[in-house]
mmCIF file of C-alpha atoms in Angstrom:
data_model
loop_
_atom_site.group_PDB
_atom_site.id
_atom_site.type_symbol
_atom_site.label_atom_id
_atom_site.label_comp_id
_atom_site.label_asym_id
_atom_site.label_seq_id
_atom_site.Cartn_x
_atom_site.Cartn_y
_atom_site.Cartn_z
ATOM 1 C CA MET A 1 -13.987 6.039 6.973
ATOM 2 C CA LYS A 2 -14.312 4.303 3.605
ATOM 3 C CA THR A 3 -10.967 2.717 2.853
ATOM 4 C CA LEU A 4 -9.610 1.231 -0.356
ATOM 5 C CA VAL A 5 -6.720 -1.195 0.102
ATOM 6 C CA ILE A 6 -4.666 -1.733 -3.046
ATOM 7 C CA VAL A 7 -2.611 -4.915 -2.654
ATOM 8 C CA SER A 8 0.367 -5.777 -4.819
ATOM 9 C CA HIS A 9 2.846 -8.608 -4.507
ATOM 10 C CA PRO A 10 4.728 -10.081 -7.455
ATOM 11 C CA TYR A 11 4.910 -13.494 -5.717
ATOM 12 C CA PHE A 12 1.631 -13.491 -3.777
ATOM 13 C CA ALA A 13 1.386 -17.288 -3.592
ATOM 14 C CA ARG A 14 4.644 -17.352 -1.599
ATOM 15 C CA SER A 15 3.760 -14.543 0.807
ATOM 16 C CA ALA A 16 2.299 -15.522 4.151
ATOM 17 C CA ALA A 17 2.485 -11.949 5.495
ATOM 18 C CA ILE A 18 0.796 -10.103 2.643
ATOM 19 C CA LYS A 19 -1.843 -12.861 2.356
ATOM 20 C CA ALA A 20 -2.628 -12.601 6.066
ATOM 21 C CA LEU A 21 -2.787 -8.811 5.934
ATOM 22 C CA GLN A 22 -5.036 -8.869 2.857
ATOM 23 C CA GLN A 23 -7.410 -11.311 4.577
ATOM 24 C CA THR A 24 -7.462 -9.077 7.641
ATOM 25 C CA ALA A 25 -8.313 -6.025 5.547
ATOM 26 C CA GLU A 26 -11.063 -7.954 3.745
ATOM 27 C CA SER A 27 -12.679 -8.782 7.094
ATOM 28 C CA LEU A 28 -13.074 -5.153 8.164
ATOM 29 C CA PRO A 29 -16.145 -2.957 7.680
ATOM 30 C CA ASP A 30 -15.947 -0.081 5.189
ATOM 31 C CA VAL A 31 -12.834 -1.589 3.574
ATOM 32 C CA THR A 32 -12.642 -2.578 -0.092
ATOM 33 C CA VAL A 33 -9.644 -4.619 -1.227
ATOM 34 C CA ARG A 34 -8.298 -4.786 -4.765
ATOM 35 C CA ASN A 35 -5.332 -7.095 -5.416
ATOM 36 C CA LEU A 36 -3.624 -5.870 -8.588
ATOM 37 C CA GLU A 37 -2.003 -9.163 -9.542
ATOM 38 C CA ALA A 38 -5.232 -11.097 -8.895
ATOM 39 C CA LEU A 39 -7.089 -8.686 -11.176
ATOM 40 C CA TYR A 40 -4.487 -8.161 -13.911
ATOM 41 C CA GLY A 41 -1.770 -10.793 -13.548
ATOM 42 C CA ASP A 42 1.599 -9.214 -14.191
ATOM 43 C CA ASP A 43 0.422 -7.261 -17.248
ATOM 44 C CA THR A 44 1.302 -3.668 -16.429
ATOM 45 C CA ALA A 45 -0.778 -2.476 -19.400
ATOM 46 C CA ALA A 46 -3.996 -4.360 -18.523
ATOM 47 C CA PHE A 47 -5.499 -1.987 -15.953
ATOM 48 C CA ASP A 48 -9.178 -1.150 -16.219
ATOM 49 C CA VAL A 49 -8.378 2.492 -15.521
ATOM 50 C CA ALA A 50 -12.015 3.580 -15.245
ATOM 51 C CA ALA A 51 -12.787 0.839 -12.691
ATOM 52 C CA GLU A 52 -9.679 1.655 -10.663
ATOM 53 C CA GLN A 53 -10.498 5.361 -10.686
ATOM 54 C CA ARG A 54 -14.092 4.674 -9.570
ATOM 55 C CA ALA A 55 -12.772 2.584 -6.681
ATOM 56 C CA VAL A 56 -10.469 5.417 -5.623
ATOM 57 C CA GLU A 57 -13.204 8.033 -5.937
ATOM 58 C CA ALA A 58 -15.462 6.019 -3.593
ATOM 59 C CA ALA A 59 -12.828 5.998 -0.823
ATOM 60 C CA GLU A 60 -11.648 8.571 1.668
ATOM 61 C CA ARG A 61 -8.432 6.728 2.481
ATOM 62 C CA ILE A 62 -6.222 4.757 0.114
ATOM 63 C CA VAL A 63 -3.882 2.138 1.579
ATOM 64 C CA PHE A 64 -1.139 0.571 -0.497
ATOM 65 C CA LEU A 65 -0.303 -2.868 0.923
ATOM 66 C CA PHE A 66 2.894 -4.301 -0.564
ATOM 67 C CA PRO A 67 6.296 -5.771 0.189
ATOM 68 C CA ILE A 68 9.271 -3.505 -0.197
ATOM 69 C CA HIS A 69 10.599 -4.780 -3.526
ATOM 70 C CA TRP A 70 14.265 -3.947 -3.949
ATOM 71 C CA PHE A 71 13.703 -0.852 -1.788
ATOM 72 C CA ASN A 72 10.872 0.334 -3.973
ATOM 73 C CA LEU A 73 7.255 -0.240 -4.975
ATOM 74 C CA THR A 74 6.323 -3.474 -6.696
ATOM 75 C CA PRO A 75 6.304 -3.306 -10.519
ATOM 76 C CA MET A 76 2.480 -3.525 -10.669
ATOM 77 C CA LEU A 77 2.012 -0.804 -8.047
ATOM 78 C CA LYS A 78 4.347 1.528 -9.935
ATOM 79 C CA ALA A 79 2.452 0.782 -13.172
ATOM 80 C CA TYR A 80 -0.829 1.412 -11.312
ATOM 81 C CA LEU A 81 0.371 4.887 -10.338
ATOM 82 C CA ASN A 82 1.509 5.571 -13.903
ATOM 83 C CA GLU A 83 -1.802 4.481 -15.443
ATOM 84 C CA VAL A 84 -4.481 5.277 -12.859
ATOM 85 C CA TRP A 85 -3.182 8.509 -11.351
ATOM 86 C CA SER A 86 -3.435 10.198 -14.714
ATOM 87 C CA TYR A 87 -2.990 13.792 -15.798
ATOM 88 C CA GLY A 88 -6.335 15.561 -15.819
ATOM 89 C CA TRP A 89 -7.799 13.134 -13.266
ATOM 90 C CA ALA A 90 -5.308 13.082 -10.382
ATOM 91 C CA PHE A 91 -3.371 16.244 -11.179
ATOM 92 C CA GLY A 92 -3.019 18.969 -13.796
ATOM 93 C CA PRO A 93 -5.893 21.040 -15.165
ATOM 94 C CA ASN A 94 -9.095 19.917 -13.441
ATOM 95 C CA GLY A 95 -7.276 16.916 -11.944
ATOM 96 C CA THR A 96 -8.404 16.890 -8.338
ATOM 97 C CA ALA A 97 -9.780 13.359 -7.837
ATOM 98 C CA LEU A 98 -7.262 12.576 -5.082
ATOM 99 C CA LYS A 99 -7.191 15.964 -3.384
ATOM 100 C CA GLY A 100 -7.950 15.737 0.331
ATOM 101 C CA LYS A 101 -7.906 11.923 0.444
ATOM 102 C CA ALA A 102 -5.467 10.165 2.768
ATOM 103 C CA LEU A 103 -2.738 7.795 1.575
ATOM 104 C CA GLN A 104 -1.005 5.266 3.793
ATOM 105 C CA ALA A 105 1.616 2.682 2.923
ATOM 106 C CA VAL A 106 1.460 -0.637 4.755
ATOM 107 C CA VAL A 107 4.602 -2.527 3.879
ATOM 108 C CA THR A 108 6.404 -5.726 4.695
ATOM 109 C CA ALA A 109 10.156 -6.126 4.584
ATOM 110 C CA GLY A 110 12.102 -9.337 4.782
ATOM 111 C CA ALA A 111 14.960 -7.537 6.501
ATOM 112 C CA THR A 112 15.149 -6.361 10.091
ATOM 113 C CA GLU A 113 14.210 -2.910 11.305
ATOM 114 C CA HIS A 114 17.906 -2.281 11.945
ATOM 115 C CA THR A 115 18.597 -2.807 8.230
ATOM 116 C CA TYR A 116 16.207 0.115 7.637
ATOM 117 C CA SER A 117 18.056 2.576 9.842
ATOM 118 C CA ALA A 118 20.863 5.103 9.502
ATOM 119 C CA GLU A 119 23.185 2.537 11.098
ATOM 120 C CA GLY A 120 21.923 -0.402 9.060
ATOM 121 C CA LEU A 121 23.091 -1.917 5.821
ATOM 122 C CA ILE A 122 21.137 0.432 3.560
ATOM 123 C CA GLU A 123 21.669 3.524 5.748
ATOM 124 C CA SER A 124 18.056 4.554 5.147
ATOM 125 C CA THR A 125 14.887 4.404 7.208
ATOM 126 C CA ILE A 126 11.624 3.017 5.866
ATOM 127 C CA ASP A 127 10.369 6.622 5.705
ATOM 128 C CA GLU A 128 13.306 7.511 3.469
ATOM 129 C CA VAL A 129 12.738 4.465 1.254
ATOM 130 C CA LEU A 130 9.106 5.536 0.832
ATOM 131 C CA THR A 131 9.929 9.179 0.004
ATOM 132 C CA PRO A 132 8.846 8.858 -3.666
ATOM 133 C CA LEU A 133 5.416 7.589 -2.568
ATOM 134 C CA LYS A 134 5.102 10.445 -0.078
ATOM 135 C CA ALA A 135 6.099 12.949 -2.761
ATOM 136 C CA SER A 136 3.532 11.472 -5.166
ATOM 137 C CA ALA A 137 0.758 11.754 -2.583
ATOM 138 C CA LEU A 138 1.611 15.331 -1.703
ATOM 139 C CA TYR A 139 1.925 16.276 -5.381
ATOM 140 C CA VAL A 140 -1.700 15.287 -6.054
ATOM 141 C CA GLY A 141 -2.999 16.971 -2.884
ATOM 142 C CA MET A 142 -3.372 13.943 -0.633
ATOM 143 C CA ARG A 143 -2.636 13.733 3.078
ATOM 144 C CA TYR A 144 0.249 11.326 3.602
ATOM 145 C CA LEU A 145 -0.208 9.232 6.729
ATOM 146 C CA PRO A 146 2.746 7.651 8.531
ATOM 147 C CA PRO A 147 3.555 4.258 7.040
ATOM 148 C CA LEU A 148 2.984 1.017 8.888
ATOM 149 C CA ALA A 149 5.974 -1.259 8.388
ATOM 150 C CA PHE A 150 6.352 -4.912 9.318
ATOM 151 C CA PHE A 151 9.984 -5.992 9.450
ATOM 152 C CA SER A 152 11.437 -9.512 9.375
ATOM 153 C CA ALA A 153 8.246 -10.574 7.601
ATOM 154 C CA MET A 154 9.830 -13.295 5.492
ATOM 155 C CA GLY A 155 9.231 -16.566 7.295
ATOM 156 C CA ALA A 156 7.369 -14.914 10.170
ATOM 157 C CA ASP A 157 5.728 -17.410 12.528
ATOM 158 C CA ALA A 158 1.999 -17.505 13.336
ATOM 159 C CA LYS A 159 2.380 -15.388 16.486
ATOM 160 C CA THR A 160 4.278 -12.684 14.595
ATOM 161 C CA LEU A 161 1.700 -12.704 11.776
ATOM 162 C CA ALA A 162 -1.109 -12.373 14.322
ATOM 163 C CA GLY A 163 0.668 -9.315 15.711
ATOM 164 C CA PHE A 164 0.924 -7.835 12.217
ATOM 165 C CA GLU A 165 -2.794 -8.458 11.681
ATOM 166 C CA TRP A 166 -3.737 -6.821 14.983
ATOM 167 C CA GLN A 167 -1.651 -3.737 14.143
ATOM 168 C CA LEU A 168 -3.328 -3.479 10.740
ATOM 169 C CA LYS A 169 -6.783 -3.712 12.345
ATOM 170 C CA CYS A 170 -5.818 -0.877 14.688
ATOM 171 C CA ALA A 171 -4.441 1.224 11.824
ATOM 172 C CA LEU A 172 -7.562 0.750 9.723
ATOM 173 C CA GLY A 173 -9.699 1.717 12.687
ATOM 174 C CA GLU A 174 -11.635 -1.429 13.489
ATOM 175 C CA PRO A 175 -14.336 -0.128 15.852
ATOM 176 C CA ALA A 176 -13.937 -2.896 18.467
ATOM 177 C CA LEU A 177 -10.277 -1.991 18.925
ATOM 178 C CA ALA A 178 -11.037 1.700 19.381
ATOM 179 C CA ASP A 179 -13.344 1.023 22.357
#
């Protein structure tokens, strides 16, 4: 399955987890990676919309790889949705470019899994935090796949990061892991 991984992290240089996951995705067959901040800095108006739309059109599955940023998308990822998933292309009259494609969120969180539970500090699960992304995907006719969440990612040691990487390889369907 041709997969497009859209990476966004406002502080990429400081992120061991997102860096490791991006490198893992880049090593897989049939996976294209586009890091929004590497391409456009933090300029939310700088998107090459046509190039981004072509990348999406070439994929069957879109994966958003990002840290939960104050219980939300990163600023660049939100701007990406605003600019790239445009009326007439993604939705509205004749807007069917995303219809039938799959969307999956792969997220890191500095907090523990317990924090993201009904009993935890925010009294919300990761699925609940990602509800706006799910709603956006369904609105444009995509299939929303269950998210893959990596908790306690801030300061994770090498063994933990290796586990994250292995889970991402499995999720993206690396052939050797399916055998």
